[in-house]
Coordinates of C-alpha atoms in Angstrom, one line a residue:
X1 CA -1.9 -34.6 -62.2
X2 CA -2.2 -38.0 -60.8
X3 CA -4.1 -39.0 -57.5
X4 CA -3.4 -42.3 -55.5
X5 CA -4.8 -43.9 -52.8
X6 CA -2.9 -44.5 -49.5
X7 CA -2.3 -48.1 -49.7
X8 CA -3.2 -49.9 -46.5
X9 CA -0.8 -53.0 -47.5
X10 CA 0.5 -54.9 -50.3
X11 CA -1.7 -57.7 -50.7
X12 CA -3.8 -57.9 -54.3
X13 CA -6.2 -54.6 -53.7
X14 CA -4.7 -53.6 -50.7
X15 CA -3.8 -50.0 -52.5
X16 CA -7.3 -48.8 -53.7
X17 CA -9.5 -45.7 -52.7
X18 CA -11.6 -48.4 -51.0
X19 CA -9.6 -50.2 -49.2
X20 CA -7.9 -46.7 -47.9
X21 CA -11.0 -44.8 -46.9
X22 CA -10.5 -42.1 -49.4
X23 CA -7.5 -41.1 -48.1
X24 CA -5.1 -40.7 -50.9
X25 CA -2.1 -37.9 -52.2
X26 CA -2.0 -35.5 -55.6
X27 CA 1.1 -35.5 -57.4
X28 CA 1.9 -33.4 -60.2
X29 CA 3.7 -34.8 -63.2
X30 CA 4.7 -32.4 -66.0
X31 CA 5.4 -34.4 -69.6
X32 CA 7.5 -31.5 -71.6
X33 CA 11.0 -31.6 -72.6
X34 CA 13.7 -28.6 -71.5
X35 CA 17.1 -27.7 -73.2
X36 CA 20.0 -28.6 -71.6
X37 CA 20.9 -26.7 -68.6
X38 CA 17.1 -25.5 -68.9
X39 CA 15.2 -26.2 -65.6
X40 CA 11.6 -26.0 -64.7
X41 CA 11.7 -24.7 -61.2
X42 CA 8.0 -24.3 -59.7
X43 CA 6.4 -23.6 -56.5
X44 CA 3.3 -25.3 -55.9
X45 CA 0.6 -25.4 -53.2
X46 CA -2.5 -28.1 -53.3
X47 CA -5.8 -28.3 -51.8
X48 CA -9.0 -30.3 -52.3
X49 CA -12.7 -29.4 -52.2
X50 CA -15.4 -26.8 -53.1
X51 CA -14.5 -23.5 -50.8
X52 CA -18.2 -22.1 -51.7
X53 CA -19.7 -25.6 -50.5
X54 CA -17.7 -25.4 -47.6
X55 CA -16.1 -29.1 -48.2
X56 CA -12.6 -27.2 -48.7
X57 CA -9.4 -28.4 -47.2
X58 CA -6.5 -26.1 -46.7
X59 CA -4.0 -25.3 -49.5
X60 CA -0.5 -26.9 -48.5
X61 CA 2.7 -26.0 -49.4
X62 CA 4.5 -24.7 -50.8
X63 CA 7.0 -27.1 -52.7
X64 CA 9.9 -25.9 -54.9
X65 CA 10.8 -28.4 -57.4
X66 CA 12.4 -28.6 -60.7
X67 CA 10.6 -30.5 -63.6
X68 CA 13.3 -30.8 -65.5
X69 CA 15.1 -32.8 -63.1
X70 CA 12.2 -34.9 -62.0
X71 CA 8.9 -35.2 -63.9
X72 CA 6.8 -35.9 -61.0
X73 CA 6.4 -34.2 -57.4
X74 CA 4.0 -33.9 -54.8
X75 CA 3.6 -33.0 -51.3
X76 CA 6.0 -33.6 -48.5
X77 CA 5.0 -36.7 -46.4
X78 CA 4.0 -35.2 -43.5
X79 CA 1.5 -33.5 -45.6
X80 CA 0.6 -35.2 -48.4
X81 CA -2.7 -37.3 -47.0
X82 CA -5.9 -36.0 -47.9
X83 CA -9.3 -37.0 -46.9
X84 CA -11.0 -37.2 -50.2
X85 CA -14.4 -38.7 -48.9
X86 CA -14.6 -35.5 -46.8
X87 CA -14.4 -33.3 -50.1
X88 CA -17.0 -35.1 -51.9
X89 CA -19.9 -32.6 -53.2
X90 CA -22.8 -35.0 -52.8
X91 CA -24.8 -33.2 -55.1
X92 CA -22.4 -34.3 -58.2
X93 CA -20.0 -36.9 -56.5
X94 CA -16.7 -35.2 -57.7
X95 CA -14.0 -33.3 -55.4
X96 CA -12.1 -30.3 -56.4
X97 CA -8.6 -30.3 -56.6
X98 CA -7.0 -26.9 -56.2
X99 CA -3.4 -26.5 -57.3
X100 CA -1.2 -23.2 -57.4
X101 CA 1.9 -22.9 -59.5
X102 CA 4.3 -20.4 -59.7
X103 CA 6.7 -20.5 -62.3
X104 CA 10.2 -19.4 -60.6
X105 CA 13.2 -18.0 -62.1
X106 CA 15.6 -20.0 -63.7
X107 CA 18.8 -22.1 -61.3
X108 CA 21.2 -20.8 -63.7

């Protein structure tokens, strides 16, 4: 799992956490190898912060995708901004990331 800021422009630090406001996007990157003709297809949902703290924001999703044919995926663009500073358990200063996958059967 990788998590990125939403760059506010391209200038030197423009693309920090900063800089964005803790906004940012998850993406999920999976690093195994698959025989040919093997895919990797997945459904995923993602959501950030404590539910019991009640800093939680919605799951979203889901996404199909196949890992074998790309090693990284995320959420679509109209939902892939999340509000990270609003997640924040002040008690610790870390944010929960939630994520759901569902391993799907194979294409072929």
């Amino acid at each position: 799992m990788a998590i990125y800021p939403i760059a506010k422009n391209d200038a030197r630090g423009g693309g920090g956490f900063k800089r964005a406001q803790g906004k940012g996007r998850v993406e999920l990157k999976c690093e195994g190898h698959f025989a040919e003709g093997k895919g990797a297809m997945v459904q995923f949902c993602i959501g950030i912060g404590d539910k019991d703290k009640h800093l939680d924001q919605p799951a979203r999703g889901p996404v199909v995708h196949d890992f074998a044919e790309q090693s990284c995926a995320g959420l679509v663009k109209e939902e892939e901004q999340w509000e990270f500073t609003k997640a924040v358990d002040d008690s610790n200063k870390r944010v929960i990331i939630r994520v759901q996958v569902q391993a799907l059967a194979d294409k072929s």
